[in-house]
Amino acid sequence: MTKHQTTAETPGAVAILARYLSSEAAGGLVLMAAALAALIVANSPLSERYFALLQTVWSGLSVQHWVNDGLMTIFFLMVGLEIKREVLAGGLSTWGQRALPGFAALGGMVVPAFVYIAINWGNPENMAGWAIPAATDIAFALGVLSLLGKRVSISLKVFLMALAIIDDLGAVIIIAFFYTSDLSTPMLLASLTTLVILTAMNRLRVRRLFPYLLVGGVLWFFVLQSGVHATLAGVTLALCIPMGRPEEEAHSPLMFLEEKLHPWVAFAVVPVFGFANAGVSLARISTENLVGPIPLGVALGLLVGKQVGVFLLAALSIRLGLAKMPAGSNWLQLYGVALLCGIGFTMSLFIGNLAFPGSPHLVDEVKVGVLSGSFLAAIGGVIVLRFSNGLSGTAVAR
């Protein structure tokens, strides 16, 4: 599977994939730095100011709330654009392209959830966090892959990217169905009315972006007030933005917006989210908390559940002839990428905040589990991929 075989054949789509891989990897390194900075500040003399700033109320919402419900809507808009492009004309546009990352993503969502549930069984409050280890952080994972340079083939990077996009789609569905508060019927109806307007604009072939963004802003407000998480407005808006016919793809509103948004999301939105959410005061975490059911369930879900689920279903689909091994890769390299899928930083922290609203001590335990599980998965993946480089992909793949 070559780079051109896993993307649209238009030059615009190929160029976007190349920029996506490079900027996403660099953005992952910036995200790592932001997470490290948050940990340092949260455990320094500046910690009181750091946590006070996050709780500062502005226009009715705290700064952290604005980051998680407002700024992250842009991230979810980007996720929606990527999903639509990949499904319509990219690396997920055919069954053959969807098969391997699709099976791998399914295993990578189900098994970590079962690991968390098994460890937290019998505690109804803790069970709300079952989906926390089910998500892969594409920016962080590609950032780690970038440290390995040419040791990792482009086909493996594309596989990881496609897997993470399907994984993000699964996370969006989980958030929509399992992490909603009390619903407001009037606001839901207003949201649906706004969605009908966006759909009509698409059907009427409105090509200018400004009307979509304007109506999308109204949609975000209604969704915020409805009880459904506000960031889902970003995904919904993305699915309504036109991509056009194959000959129009390179100059479509979707391609244009994705290209313009990507650097802002990679280098601003996600790092700001990381800085606002990764900070945890270790002074408030006891030794007992470190091995408590929540951090243990999250950490083992990411470290063990992800690698087992991703590799097991990927290998099974290859052995059954339902999918093909990424070109130029071997089983050990595939396993190394499965390990890297245990890096669940951004979406895992995001779901953790939704799972335990109003319980900062439980959110702190989630952060410990996410950070430790993601760190160990990253280290393990790097070690395996460095070792696997000397093996012949063709020989082992047989």
Coordinates of N, CA, C and O in Angstrom, one line a residue, residues 187-248:
M187 N -33.8 23.5 22.9 CA -32.4 23.8 22.3 C -32.0 22.6 21.4 O -31.4 22.9 20.3
L188 N -32.5 21.4 21.6 CA -32.2 20.3 20.7 C -33.0 20.6 19.4 O -32.4 20.4 18.3
L189 N -34.2 21.1 19.4 CA -35.0 21.4 18.2 C -34.3 22.5 17.5 O -34.3 22.5 16.2
A190 N -33.8 23.5 18.2 CA -33.1 24.7 17.6 C -31.9 24.2 16.9 O -31.5 24.6 15.8
S191 N -31.1 23.2 17.5 CA -29.9 22.6 16.9 C -30.3 21.9 15.6 O -29.6 22.0 14.6
L192 N -31.3 21.1 15.7 CA -31.8 20.4 14.5 C -32.2 21.3 13.4 O -31.9 21.0 12.2
T193 N -32.9 22.4 13.7 CA -33.3 23.4 12.7 C -32.1 24.0 12.0 O -32.0 24.1 10.8
T194 N -31.1 24.3 12.9 CA -29.8 24.9 12.3 C -29.1 23.9 11.4 O -28.6 24.2 10.4
L195 N -29.1 22.6 11.8 CA -28.5 21.6 11.0 C -29.2 21.4 9.7 O -28.6 21.2 8.7
V196 N -30.5 21.5 9.7 CA -31.3 21.5 8.4 C -30.9 22.6 7.5 O -30.7 22.4 6.3
I197 N -30.7 23.8 8.1 CA -30.2 24.9 7.3 C -28.8 24.6 6.6 O -28.6 24.9 5.5
L198 N -27.9 24.1 7.4 CA -26.6 23.8 6.9 C -26.7 22.7 5.8 O -26.0 22.8 4.8
T199 N -27.5 21.7 6.0 CA -27.7 20.7 5.0 C -28.3 21.2 3.7 O -27.9 20.9 2.6
A200 N -29.2 22.1 3.9 CA -29.8 22.8 2.7 C -28.8 23.6 1.9 O -28.8 23.6 0.7
M201 N -28.0 24.3 2.7 CA -26.9 25.1 2.0 C -26.0 24.2 1.2 O -25.6 24.5 0.1
N202 N -25.7 23.0 1.7 CA -24.8 22.0 1.0 C -25.6 21.6 -0.2 O -25.0 21.5 -1.3
R203 N -26.9 21.2 -0.1 CA -27.6 20.7 -1.2 C -27.8 21.8 -2.3 O -27.8 21.4 -3.5
L204 N -27.8 23.0 -1.9 CA -28.0 24.1 -2.9 C -26.6 24.6 -3.4 O -26.6 25.5 -4.2
R205 N -25.6 23.8 -3.1 CA -24.2 24.0 -3.6 C -23.7 25.4 -3.2 O -23.1 26.1 -4.1
V206 N -24.0 25.9 -2.0 CA -23.3 27.1 -1.5 C -21.9 26.8 -1.3 O -21.5 25.9 -0.6
R207 N -21.0 27.6 -2.0 CA -19.5 27.3 -2.0 C -18.7 28.2 -1.0 O -17.6 27.9 -0.7
R208 N -19.3 29.3 -0.6 CA -18.6 30.2 0.2 C -18.6 29.7 1.6 O -19.6 29.2 2.2
L209 N -17.4 29.8 2.3 CA -17.3 29.3 3.7 C -17.9 30.1 4.7 O -18.4 29.6 5.7
F210 N -18.0 31.4 4.5 CA -18.4 32.3 5.6 C -19.9 32.0 6.1 O -20.1 31.9 7.3
P211 N -20.8 31.7 5.2 CA -22.2 31.3 5.6 C -22.2 30.1 6.5 O -22.9 30.0 7.5
Y212 N -21.4 29.1 6.1 CA -21.3 27.9 6.9 C -20.7 28.2 8.3 O -21.2 27.6 9.3
L213 N -19.7 28.9 8.4 CA -19.1 29.3 9.7 C -20.0 30.1 10.5 O -20.1 29.9 11.8
L214 N -20.7 31.0 9.9 CA -21.7 31.8 10.6 C -22.8 31.0 11.2 O -23.1 31.1 12.5
V215 N -23.4 30.2 10.4 CA -24.5 29.3 10.9 C -23.9 28.3 11.9 O -24.6 27.9 12.9
G216 N -22.7 27.8 11.7 CA -22.0 26.9 12.6 C -21.8 27.5 14.0 O -22.0 26.8 15.0
G217 N -21.6 28.8 14.0 CA -21.4 29.4 15.3 C -22.8 29.4 16.1 O -22.8 29.2 17.3
V218 N -23.9 29.6 15.4 CA -25.2 29.5 16.0 C -25.5 28.1 16.4 O -26.0 27.9 17.5
L219 N -25.1 27.1 15.6 CA -25.3 25.7 16.0 C -24.5 25.4 17.3 O -25.0 24.7 18.1
W220 N -23.3 25.9 17.4 CA -22.5 25.6 18.6 C -23.2 26.2 19.8 O -23.3 25.5 20.9
F221 N -23.8 27.4 19.8 CA -24.5 27.9 20.9 C -25.7 27.0 21.3 O -25.9 26.7 22.5
F222 N -26.5 26.6 20.3 CA -27.6 25.8 20.6 C -27.2 24.5 21.2 O -27.9 24.0 22.1
V223 N -26.2 23.9 20.6 CA -25.7 22.6 21.1 C -25.2 22.7 22.6 O -25.4 21.8 23.4
L224 N -24.5 23.8 22.8 CA -23.9 24.0 24.2 C -25.1 24.1 25.2 O -25.0 23.6 26.3
Q225 N -26.2 24.7 24.8 CA -27.3 24.9 25.7 C -28.2 23.6 25.8 O -29.1 23.5 26.6
S226 N -28.0 22.7 24.8 CA -29.0 21.5 24.7 C -28.7 20.4 25.7 O -29.5 19.6 26.0
G227 N -27.4 20.3 26.2 CA -27.0 19.2 27.0 C -26.1 18.2 26.3 O -25.4 17.4 26.9
V228 N -26.2 18.2 25.0 CA -25.2 17.5 24.2 C -23.9 18.2 24.2 O -23.9 19.5 24.2
H229 N -22.8 17.5 24.2 CA -21.5 18.3 24.4 C -21.3 19.2 23.2 O -21.4 18.8 22.0
A230 N -20.9 20.4 23.5 CA -20.8 21.5 22.4 C -19.8 21.2 21.3 O -20.0 21.6 20.2
T231 N -18.8 20.4 21.6 CA -17.8 20.1 20.6 C -18.4 19.3 19.4 O -17.8 19.3 18.3
L232 N -19.5 18.6 19.7 CA -20.1 17.8 18.6 C -20.6 18.7 17.5 O -20.8 18.3 16.3
A233 N -20.8 20.0 17.8 CA -21.3 20.9 16.8 C -20.2 21.1 15.7 O -20.5 21.3 14.5
G234 N -18.9 21.0 16.1 CA -17.8 21.1 15.2 C -17.8 20.0 14.2 O -17.6 20.2 13.0
V235 N -18.0 18.7 14.7 CA -18.1 17.6 13.7 C -19.3 17.7 12.8 O -19.2 17.5 11.6
T236 N -20.4 18.1 13.3 CA -21.6 18.2 12.5 C -21.4 19.3 11.4 O -21.8 19.1 10.3
L237 N -20.9 20.4 11.8 CA -20.6 21.5 10.8 C -19.7 21.0 9.7 O -19.9 21.2 8.5
A238 N -18.6 20.2 10.1 CA -17.7 19.7 9.1 C -18.3 18.8 8.1 O -18.0 18.9 6.9
L239 N -19.3 18.0 8.5 CA -19.9 17.1 7.6 C -20.8 17.8 6.6 O -21.2 17.2 5.6
C240 N -21.2 19.0 6.9 CA -22.0 19.8 6.0 C -21.3 20.7 5.0 O -21.8 21.2 4.0
I241 N -20.0 20.8 5.2 CA -19.1 21.7 4.4 C -18.8 20.9 3.1 O -18.4 19.7 3.1
P242 N -19.1 21.5 1.9 CA -19.0 20.7 0.6 C -17.6 20.4 0.2 O -16.7 21.2 0.5
M243 N -17.4 19.2 -0.3 CA -16.2 18.8 -0.9 C -16.2 18.8 -2.4 O -15.2 18.9 -3.0
G244 N -17.4 18.6 -3.0 CA -17.5 18.7 -4.4 C -17.1 17.5 -5.2 O -16.8 16.4 -4.6
R245 N -17.2 17.5 -6.5 CA -16.9 16.4 -7.3 C -15.4 16.1 -7.3 O -14.6 17.0 -6.9
P246 N -14.9 15.0 -7.8 CA -13.5 14.7 -7.8 C -12.6 15.7 -8.5 O -11.6 16.0 -7.9
E247 N -13.1 16.3 -9.6 CA -12.3 17.3 -10.2 C -12.3 18.6 -9.5 O -11.5 19.5 -9.7
E248 N -13.2 18.8 -8.5 CA -13.2 20.0 -7.7 C -12.6 19.9 -6.3 O -12.4 20.9 -5.6

